[in-house]
GROMACS .gro file of C-alpha atoms in nm:
model
  381
    1MET     CA    1 -12.578 -12.658   8.312
    2THR     CA    2 -12.614 -12.635   7.934
    3LYS     CA    3 -12.756 -12.951   7.786
    4LYS     CA    4 -12.621 -13.125   7.480
    5VAL     CA    5 -12.796 -12.991   7.172
    6LYS     CA    6 -12.985 -13.231   6.948
    7PHE     CA    7 -13.151 -13.164   6.614
    8ILE     CA    8 -13.462 -13.381   6.629
    9ASN     CA    9 -13.694 -13.251   6.355
   10THR     CA   10 -13.697 -13.547   6.120
   11ASN     CA   11 -13.977 -13.391   5.914
   12GLN     CA   12 -13.720 -13.160   5.755
   13SER     CA   13 -13.464 -13.429   5.675
   14ALA     CA   14 -13.595 -13.455   5.318
   15PHE     CA   15 -13.424 -13.127   5.225
   16TYR     CA   16 -13.074 -13.249   5.307
   17SER     CA   17 -13.122 -13.592   5.156
   18THR     CA   18 -13.257 -13.433   4.839
   19VAL     CA   19 -12.988 -13.168   4.798
   20ARG     CA   20 -12.715 -13.417   4.880
   21LYS     CA   21 -12.846 -13.662   4.619
   22ARG     CA   22 -12.861 -13.387   4.356
   23VAL     CA   23 -12.508 -13.269   4.433
   24ASP     CA   24 -12.377 -13.627   4.421
   25THR     CA   25 -12.549 -13.670   4.084
   26TYR     CA   26 -12.381 -13.354   3.954
   27PHE     CA   27 -12.034 -13.490   4.028
   28THR     CA   28 -12.113 -13.838   3.903
   29ALA     CA   29 -12.286 -13.730   3.582
   30ASN     CA   30 -12.002 -13.493   3.493
   31ASN     CA   31 -11.730 -13.734   3.606
   32ILE     CA   32 -11.585 -13.468   3.836
   33SER     CA   33 -11.389 -13.527   4.156
   34ILE     CA   34 -11.514 -13.348   4.468
   35HIS     CA   35 -11.152 -13.254   4.543
   36ALA     CA   36 -10.908 -13.005   4.392
   37ASN     CA   37 -10.892 -12.955   4.017
   38GLY     CA   38 -10.636 -12.769   3.807
   39ALA     CA   39 -10.776 -12.429   3.901
   40MET     CA   40 -10.750 -12.516   4.269
   41TRP     CA   41 -10.390 -12.628   4.237
   42PHE     CA   42 -10.311 -12.303   4.055
   43LYS     CA   43 -10.458 -12.108   4.347
   44ALA     CA   44 -10.256 -12.309   4.597
   45ILE     CA   45  -9.932 -12.251   4.408
   46PHE     CA   46 -10.011 -11.883   4.356
   47PHE     CA   47 -10.083 -11.804   4.720
   48LEU     CA   48  -9.801 -12.015   4.864
   49THR     CA   49  -9.553 -11.864   4.619
   50GLY     CA   50  -9.681 -11.516   4.695
   51LEU     CA   51  -9.654 -11.569   5.070
   52THR     CA   52  -9.300 -11.706   5.042
   53ALA     CA   53  -9.186 -11.433   4.802
   54LEU     CA   54  -9.323 -11.156   5.024
   55TYR     CA   55  -9.156 -11.304   5.331
   56LEU     CA   56  -8.818 -11.328   5.156
   57LEU     CA   57  -8.849 -10.976   5.016
   58VAL     CA   58  -8.923 -10.835   5.359
   59CYS     CA   59  -8.632 -11.016   5.519
   60PHE     CA   60  -8.361 -10.985   5.254
   61ALA     CA   61  -8.441 -10.721   4.991
   62ASN     CA   62  -8.308 -10.426   5.196
   63LEU     CA   63  -8.583 -10.195   5.071
   64SER     CA   64  -8.692  -9.856   5.202
   65LEU     CA   65  -8.905  -9.847   5.514
   66PRO     CA   66  -9.227  -9.737   5.338
   67VAL     CA   67  -9.192 -10.021   5.087
   68LEU     CA   68  -9.122 -10.270   5.368
   69LEU     CA   69  -9.435 -10.151   5.549
   70LEU     CA   70  -9.643 -10.206   5.235
   71LEU     CA   71  -9.494 -10.553   5.189
   72ALA     CA   72  -9.565 -10.637   5.555
   73ILE     CA   73  -9.931 -10.548   5.501
   74LEU     CA   74  -9.943 -10.762   5.187
   75LEU     CA   75  -9.771 -11.045   5.375
   76GLY     CA   76 -10.046 -11.037   5.635
   77MET     CA   77 -10.317 -11.040   5.370
   78PHE     CA   78 -10.154 -11.331   5.189
   79GLY     CA   79 -10.140 -11.516   5.520
   80ALA     CA   80 -10.517 -11.484   5.539
   81PHE     CA   81 -10.558 -11.591   5.175
   82VAL     CA   82 -10.343 -11.899   5.230
   83GLY     CA   83 -10.561 -11.986   5.528
   84PHE     CA   84 -10.881 -11.937   5.328
   85ASN     CA   85 -10.778 -12.108   5.008
   86ILE     CA   86 -10.549 -12.391   5.117
   87CYS     CA   87 -10.543 -12.470   5.488
   88HIS     CA   88 -10.917 -12.443   5.542
   89ASP     CA   89 -10.992 -12.705   5.277
   90ALA     CA   90 -10.703 -12.924   5.387
   91ILE     CA   91 -10.815 -12.933   5.752
   92HIS     CA   92 -11.162 -13.032   5.629
   93ASN     CA   93 -10.992 -13.306   5.422
   94SER     CA   94 -11.158 -13.161   5.114
   95PHE     CA   95 -10.850 -13.032   4.930
   96SER     CA   96 -10.740 -13.377   4.820
   97GLY     CA   97 -10.847 -13.740   4.837
   98ASN     CA   98 -10.491 -13.809   4.952
   99ALA     CA   99 -10.464 -13.782   5.331
  100THR     CA  100 -10.092 -13.697   5.311
  101VAL     CA  101 -10.158 -13.396   5.086
  102ASN     CA  102 -10.423 -13.268   5.327
  103LYS     CA  103 -10.187 -13.320   5.619
  104ILE     CA  104  -9.906 -13.125   5.452
  105PHE     CA  105 -10.130 -12.831   5.365
  106SER     CA  106 -10.288 -12.843   5.711
  107PHE     CA  107  -9.940 -12.801   5.859
  108VAL     CA  108  -9.901 -12.472   5.669
  109PHE     CA  109 -10.164 -12.333   5.907
  110ASN     CA  110  -9.895 -12.335   6.177
  111LEU     CA  111  -9.674 -12.116   5.959
  112ILE     CA  112  -9.938 -11.842   5.938
  113GLY     CA  113  -9.981 -11.837   6.316
  114ALA     CA  114 -10.264 -12.078   6.401
  115SER     CA  115 -10.294 -12.434   6.527
  116PRO     CA  116 -10.469 -12.669   6.281
  117TYR     CA  117 -10.545 -12.910   6.567
  118VAL     CA  118 -10.726 -12.647   6.774
  119TRP     CA  119 -10.898 -12.508   6.465
  120ASN     CA  120 -11.028 -12.853   6.375
  121ILE     CA  121 -11.200 -12.880   6.713
  122CYS     CA  122 -11.334 -12.524   6.726
  123HIS     CA  123 -11.437 -12.497   6.363
  124ASN     CA  124 -11.495 -12.840   6.209
  125ILE     CA  125 -11.650 -13.008   6.512
  126VAL     CA  126 -11.812 -12.730   6.716
  127HIS     CA  127 -11.891 -12.440   6.481
  128HIS     CA  128 -12.015 -12.654   6.193
  129THR     CA  129 -12.243 -12.851   6.424
  130TYR     CA  130 -12.378 -12.576   6.650
  131THR     CA  131 -12.369 -12.273   6.420
  132ASN     CA  132 -12.484 -11.950   6.588
  133ILE     CA  133 -12.608 -12.130   6.901
  134ALA     CA  134 -12.503 -11.926   7.205
  135GLY     CA  135 -12.314 -12.129   7.463
  136HIS     CA  136 -12.209 -12.384   7.204
  137ASP     CA  137 -12.065 -12.201   6.904
  138GLU     CA  138 -11.773 -12.005   7.046
  139ASP     CA  139 -11.712 -11.838   6.709
  140ILE     CA  140 -11.985 -11.590   6.804
  141ASP     CA  141 -11.808 -11.506   7.131
  142VAL     CA  142 -11.596 -11.231   6.976
  143ALA     CA  143 -11.471 -10.988   7.241
  144PRO     CA  144 -11.742 -11.071   7.500
  145GLY     CA  145 -11.876 -10.758   7.664
  146LEU     CA  146 -11.747 -10.543   7.381
  147ILE     CA  147 -11.935 -10.685   7.081
  148ARG     CA  148 -12.291 -10.815   7.093
  149PHE     CA  149 -12.372 -11.054   6.810
  150SER     CA  150 -12.694 -11.216   6.928
  151ASP     CA  151 -13.040 -11.112   7.047
  152THR     CA  152 -12.999 -11.359   7.334
  153GLU     CA  153 -12.713 -11.161   7.491
  154THR     CA  154 -12.736 -10.873   7.734
  155VAL     CA  155 -12.645 -10.525   7.611
  156ASN     CA  156 -12.435 -10.255   7.776
  157LYS     CA  157 -12.374  -9.885   7.729
  158LEU     CA  158 -12.045  -9.927   7.541
  159GLN     CA  159 -12.206 -10.149   7.278
  160ARG     CA  160 -12.407  -9.850   7.155
  161TYR     CA  161 -12.096  -9.775   6.948
  162GLN     CA  162 -12.005 -10.126   6.842
  163HIS     CA  163 -12.100 -10.062   6.479
  164TYR     CA  164 -11.799  -9.828   6.472
  165TYR     CA  165 -11.531  -9.993   6.683
  166ALA     CA  166 -11.604 -10.358   6.597
  167PHE     CA  167 -11.408 -10.325   6.273
  168ILE     CA  168 -11.106 -10.200   6.467
  169LEU     CA  169 -11.131 -10.496   6.704
  170TYR     CA  170 -11.146 -10.738   6.410
  171SER     CA  171 -10.800 -10.614   6.313
  172PHE     CA  172 -10.662 -10.750   6.641
  173SER     CA  173 -10.805 -11.099   6.587
  174MET     CA  174 -10.482 -11.242   6.442
  175LEU     CA  175 -10.268 -11.099   6.722
  176SER     CA  176 -10.503 -11.269   6.967
  177TRP     CA  177 -10.487 -11.591   6.766
  178VAL     CA  178 -10.107 -11.593   6.760
  179PHE     CA  179 -10.047 -11.514   7.128
  180ARG     CA  180 -10.365 -11.609   7.313
  181LYS     CA  181 -10.655 -11.784   7.139
  182ASP     CA  182 -10.497 -12.121   7.060
  183TYR     CA  183 -10.358 -12.156   7.412
  184LYS     CA  184 -10.688 -12.055   7.572
  185LYS     CA  185 -10.895 -12.295   7.362
  186PHE     CA  186 -10.646 -12.579   7.405
  187PHE     CA  187 -10.651 -12.564   7.785
  188GLN     CA  188 -11.027 -12.523   7.819
  189HIS     CA  189 -11.200 -12.828   7.958
  190LYS     CA  190 -11.477 -12.766   7.707
  191ILE     CA  191 -11.509 -12.576   7.382
  192GLY     CA  192 -11.871 -12.475   7.385
  193GLU     CA  193 -12.023 -12.787   7.537
  194HIS     CA  194 -11.780 -13.018   7.357
  195THR     CA  195 -11.549 -13.188   7.607
  196VAL     CA  196 -11.192 -13.216   7.481
  197VAL     CA  197 -10.917 -13.458   7.582
  198HIS     CA  198 -10.592 -13.400   7.397
  199PRO     CA  199 -10.335 -13.666   7.308
  200ARG     CA  200 -10.004 -13.598   7.483
  201VAL     CA  201  -9.827 -13.531   7.152
  202GLU     CA  202 -10.057 -13.234   7.082
  203TYR     CA  203  -9.910 -13.048   7.381
  204TYR     CA  204  -9.565 -13.070   7.224
  205LYS     CA  205  -9.699 -12.975   6.882
  206LEU     CA  206  -9.882 -12.669   7.011
  207PHE     CA  207  -9.577 -12.516   7.178
  208GLY     CA  208  -9.328 -12.645   6.921
  209TYR     CA  209  -9.509 -12.510   6.617
  210LYS     CA  210  -9.581 -12.180   6.791
  211ALA     CA  211  -9.207 -12.153   6.862
  212ILE     CA  212  -9.135 -12.204   6.491
  213TYR     CA  213  -9.378 -11.926   6.401
  214TYR     CA  214  -9.229 -11.690   6.661
  215PHE     CA  215  -8.882 -11.761   6.524
  216LEU     CA  216  -8.981 -11.705   6.160
  217PHE     CA  217  -9.178 -11.386   6.215
  218ILE     CA  218  -9.009 -11.230   6.520
  219ALA     CA  219  -8.658 -11.361   6.593
  220PHE     CA  220  -8.536 -11.419   6.235
  221PRO     CA  221  -8.637 -11.076   6.096
  222LEU     CA  222  -8.470 -10.909   6.394
  223LEU     CA  223  -8.153 -11.108   6.328
  224VAL     CA  224  -8.120 -11.047   5.954
  225MET     CA  225  -8.291 -10.713   5.885
  226PRO     CA  226  -8.107 -10.380   5.931
  227ILE     CA  227  -8.390 -10.220   6.129
  228THR     CA  228  -8.446 -10.104   6.484
  229PHE     CA  229  -8.670 -10.289   6.726
  230GLY     CA  230  -8.926 -10.010   6.703
  231GLN     CA  231  -8.935 -10.035   6.324
  232PHE     CA  232  -8.981 -10.411   6.352
  233VAL     CA  233  -9.273 -10.366   6.591
  234ILE     CA  234  -9.447 -10.131   6.346
  235GLY     CA  235  -9.402 -10.378   6.060
  236PHE     CA  236  -9.508 -10.678   6.268
  237LEU     CA  237  -9.820 -10.501   6.389
  238ALA     CA  238  -9.905 -10.388   6.036
  239MET     CA  239  -9.882 -10.748   5.915
  240GLN     CA  240 -10.094 -10.883   6.201
  241LEU     CA  241 -10.359 -10.610   6.180
  242ALA     CA  242 -10.396 -10.656   5.804
  243GLN     CA  243 -10.431 -11.030   5.840
  244GLY     CA  244 -10.674 -10.992   6.129
  245LEU     CA  245 -10.898 -10.745   5.947
  246VAL     CA  246 -10.927 -10.969   5.640
  247LEU     CA  247 -11.002 -11.272   5.858
  248GLY     CA  248 -11.251 -11.088   6.078
  249LEU     CA  249 -11.451 -10.939   5.794
  250VAL     CA  250 -11.482 -11.260   5.594
  251PHE     CA  251 -11.577 -11.468   5.899
  252GLN     CA  252 -11.838 -11.226   6.034
  253LEU     CA  253 -12.007 -11.159   5.699
  254ALA     CA  254 -12.093 -11.528   5.686
  255HIS     CA  255 -12.305 -11.545   6.001
  256VAL     CA  256 -12.375 -11.197   6.143
  257VAL     CA  257 -12.580 -11.019   5.880
  258GLU     CA  258 -12.946 -10.934   5.836
  259GLY     CA  259 -13.161 -11.241   5.803
  260THR     CA  260 -12.941 -11.488   5.990
  261ASP     CA  261 -13.080 -11.645   6.309
  262PHE     CA  262 -12.928 -11.715   6.649
  263PRO     CA  263 -13.172 -11.981   6.771
  264LEU     CA  264 -13.162 -12.146   7.112
  265PRO     CA  265 -13.252 -12.503   7.208
  266ASN     CA  266 -13.552 -12.569   7.432
  267ASP     CA  267 -13.523 -12.674   7.796
  268GLU     CA  268 -13.451 -13.033   7.689
  269GLY     CA  269 -13.166 -12.922   7.463
  270ASN     CA  270 -13.358 -12.989   7.142
  271MET     CA  271 -13.355 -12.766   6.834
  272GLU     CA  272 -13.684 -12.715   6.653
  273GLU     CA  273 -13.531 -12.764   6.309
  274ALA     CA  274 -13.322 -13.029   6.141
  275TRP     CA  275 -12.948 -12.963   6.121
  276ALA     CA  276 -12.944 -12.873   5.750
  277ALA     CA  277 -13.243 -12.637   5.786
  278HIS     CA  278 -13.063 -12.479   6.081
  279GLN     CA  279 -12.760 -12.415   5.860
  280MET     CA  280 -12.976 -12.243   5.601
  281ARG     CA  281 -13.111 -12.003   5.865
  282THR     CA  282 -12.779 -11.923   6.035
  283THR     CA  283 -12.544 -11.892   5.737
  284ALA     CA  284 -12.511 -11.640   5.455
  285ASN     CA  285 -12.325 -11.594   5.127
  286PHE     CA  286 -12.182 -11.277   4.979
  287ALA     CA  287 -12.052 -11.181   4.636
  288GLY     CA  288 -12.137 -11.523   4.500
  289GLY     CA  289 -12.104 -11.405   4.142
  290SER     CA  290 -11.770 -11.231   4.191
  291LYS     CA  291 -11.467 -11.410   4.047
  292ILE     CA  292 -11.238 -11.195   4.259
  293ALA     CA  293 -11.419 -11.293   4.581
  294ALA     CA  294 -11.414 -11.658   4.475
  295PHE     CA  295 -11.039 -11.640   4.409
  296LEU     CA  296 -10.945 -11.459   4.730
  297CYS     CA  297 -11.192 -11.595   4.986
  298GLY     CA  298 -11.144 -11.966   4.927
  299GLY     CA  299 -11.516 -12.035   4.917
  300LEU     CA  300 -11.580 -11.863   5.249
  301ASN     CA  301 -11.798 -11.616   5.063
  302ARG     CA  302 -12.018 -11.922   4.992
  303GLN     CA  303 -12.066 -12.040   5.347
  304ILE     CA  304 -12.404 -12.199   5.275
  305GLU     CA  305 -12.251 -12.452   5.039
  306HIS     CA  306 -11.953 -12.494   5.269
  307HIS     CA  307 -12.164 -12.571   5.576
  308LEU     CA  308 -12.376 -12.823   5.390
  309PHE     CA  309 -12.082 -12.984   5.207
  310PRO     CA  310 -11.759 -12.924   5.400
  311LYS     CA  311 -11.596 -13.232   5.243
  312ILE     CA  312 -11.625 -13.084   4.894
  313CYS     CA  313 -11.341 -12.858   4.777
  314HIS     CA  314 -11.449 -12.495   4.761
  315ILE     CA  315 -11.355 -12.465   4.394
  316HIS     CA  316 -11.684 -12.644   4.315
  317TYR     CA  317 -11.911 -12.422   4.526
  318PRO     CA  318 -12.029 -12.191   4.242
  319ALA     CA  319 -12.157 -12.493   4.048
  320ILE     CA  320 -12.330 -12.670   4.336
  321GLY     CA  321 -12.460 -12.337   4.467
  322LEU     CA  322 -12.720 -12.334   4.190
  323ILE     CA  323 -12.841 -12.677   4.306
  324VAL     CA  324 -12.854 -12.572   4.672
  325LYS     CA  325 -13.042 -12.250   4.597
  326ASP     CA  326 -13.305 -12.419   4.382
  327THR     CA  327 -13.354 -12.698   4.637
  328ALA     CA  328 -13.387 -12.451   4.925
  329ARG     CA  329 -13.656 -12.265   4.733
  330GLU     CA  330 -13.835 -12.594   4.667
  331PHE     CA  331 -13.842 -12.674   5.039
  332ASP     CA  332 -13.934 -12.318   5.141
  333LEU     CA  333 -13.603 -12.257   5.318
  334PRO     CA  334 -13.412 -11.927   5.306
  335TYR     CA  335 -13.100 -11.881   5.095
  336ILE     CA  336 -12.946 -11.572   5.255
  337GLU     CA  337 -12.707 -11.384   5.030
  338SER     CA  338 -12.572 -11.038   4.957
  339ILE     CA  339 -12.496 -10.978   4.591
  340THR     CA  340 -12.178 -10.781   4.665
  341PHE     CA  341 -11.913 -10.764   4.936
  342THR     CA  342 -12.011 -10.403   4.999
  343GLY     CA  343 -12.372 -10.505   5.046
  344ALA     CA  344 -12.274 -10.769   5.299
  345LEU     CA  345 -12.054 -10.517   5.481
  346GLN     CA  346 -12.342 -10.272   5.503
  347SER     CA  347 -12.572 -10.548   5.627
  348HIS     CA  348 -12.321 -10.640   5.897
  349TYR     CA  349 -12.292 -10.274   5.999
  350ARG     CA  350 -12.670 -10.243   6.030
  351THR     CA  351 -12.684 -10.566   6.231
  352LEU     CA  352 -12.419 -10.440   6.473
  353ARG     CA  353 -12.609 -10.112   6.508
  354ARG     CA  354 -12.940 -10.292   6.572
  355LEU     CA  355 -12.787 -10.527   6.828
  356GLY     CA  356 -12.600 -10.246   7.000
  357LYS     CA  357 -12.730  -9.890   6.987
  358GLU     CA  358 -13.089  -9.964   6.889
  359THR     CA  359 -13.131 -10.245   7.142
  360TYR     CA  360 -12.984 -10.035   7.423
  361GLN     CA  361 -13.219  -9.746   7.343
  362THR     CA  362 -13.520  -9.978   7.329
  363ASN     CA  363 -13.449 -10.210   7.622
  364LYS     CA  364 -13.115 -10.177   7.796
  365ASN     CA  365 -13.215 -10.449   8.045
  366ILE     CA  366 -13.276 -10.709   7.777
  367ASN     CA  367 -13.196 -11.065   7.893
  368ARG     CA  368 -13.113 -10.939   8.242
  369GLU     CA  369 -13.286 -11.037   8.563
  370VAL     CA  370 -13.416 -10.712   8.702
  371TYR     CA  371 -13.476 -10.710   9.073
  372THR     CA  372 -13.717 -10.464   9.229
  373VAL     CA  373 -13.694 -10.351   9.587
  374PRO     CA  374 -14.021 -10.409   9.775
  375GLU     CA  375 -14.193 -10.096   9.897
  376THR     CA  376 -14.127 -10.020  10.261
  377VAL     CA  377 -14.438 -10.053  10.472
  378VAL     CA  378 -14.451  -9.805  10.761
  379VAL     CA  379 -14.674  -9.905  11.047
  380ILE     CA  380 -14.779  -9.620  11.275
  381LEU     CA  381 -14.877  -9.733  11.624
   0.00000   0.00000   0.00000
């Protein structure tokens, strides 16, 4: 049985208390709210308007099939951008200081295919607490048996090629989320080692909001669009695969790149480092200086700042990132980052190759119990 993980290294607590005090001072000294500012509200309006406009164009504009296919791909990408830029902050209660505003924007998550209730448990509670800890952080259990993300896992022959096919599998992540993942997580007794007991109303919400999504993106287009069922399937898959690829790449570049750790607790369930130090070793940034990445990724390209300060709206991450980086250096902690998106992508590719092909060639029995058959002793009388 996996024991509950505890971060017991109090000697490292000075880092978090120091960086938190400095970040608090930044907001106080500059009289800045930790929540959304004008730029953040512009992003929210832009992405919500874009998502709505694309949906209406696809359903009612009566365009040619190639144009509809392109719009379906863009619709999927905008679904991911809405999730990154609006829903993610809202579910963390960091978009606004007004609980009603956060609740409204959290609800939008249902309209792009995912349950905000299930996400809150899997992401906010489990992933943010037990980042990259096998058996606890289920975010690293992506296609078990097909993709190996950690040195603590076994390796198989197929995974020799995971640095090629993993990117194809990422494309299917949204399809899985829409039709499988939320249901699976909801009806698990535990998510990681976190025991879940759902209020009765959440059962109705899960199925009810999924039904709304299925109506909006399956039934309604079939009712109003002059297309065949086969043409609809192509468009629907294009939308889902585009959304899934964007989601998969951004999520994996934050934790599965060169330099990030996948530590395990000791036999008593204790981690050797304090929680904040653990976050610095298991989380990575990419394209921190890119305005395009900042606009599109909703701060998920600055996962270090997000994991340390999930209650602060992502629009402020570039500013507080300077504070976090300097403080990490002061306390001799890593600040893992790739300067560009391409650099992070290459790092992820090399990590997949190392964990798959290179590990299999070096030790294909890694983390397996290998049993040897005793030699037969022949006694001649």
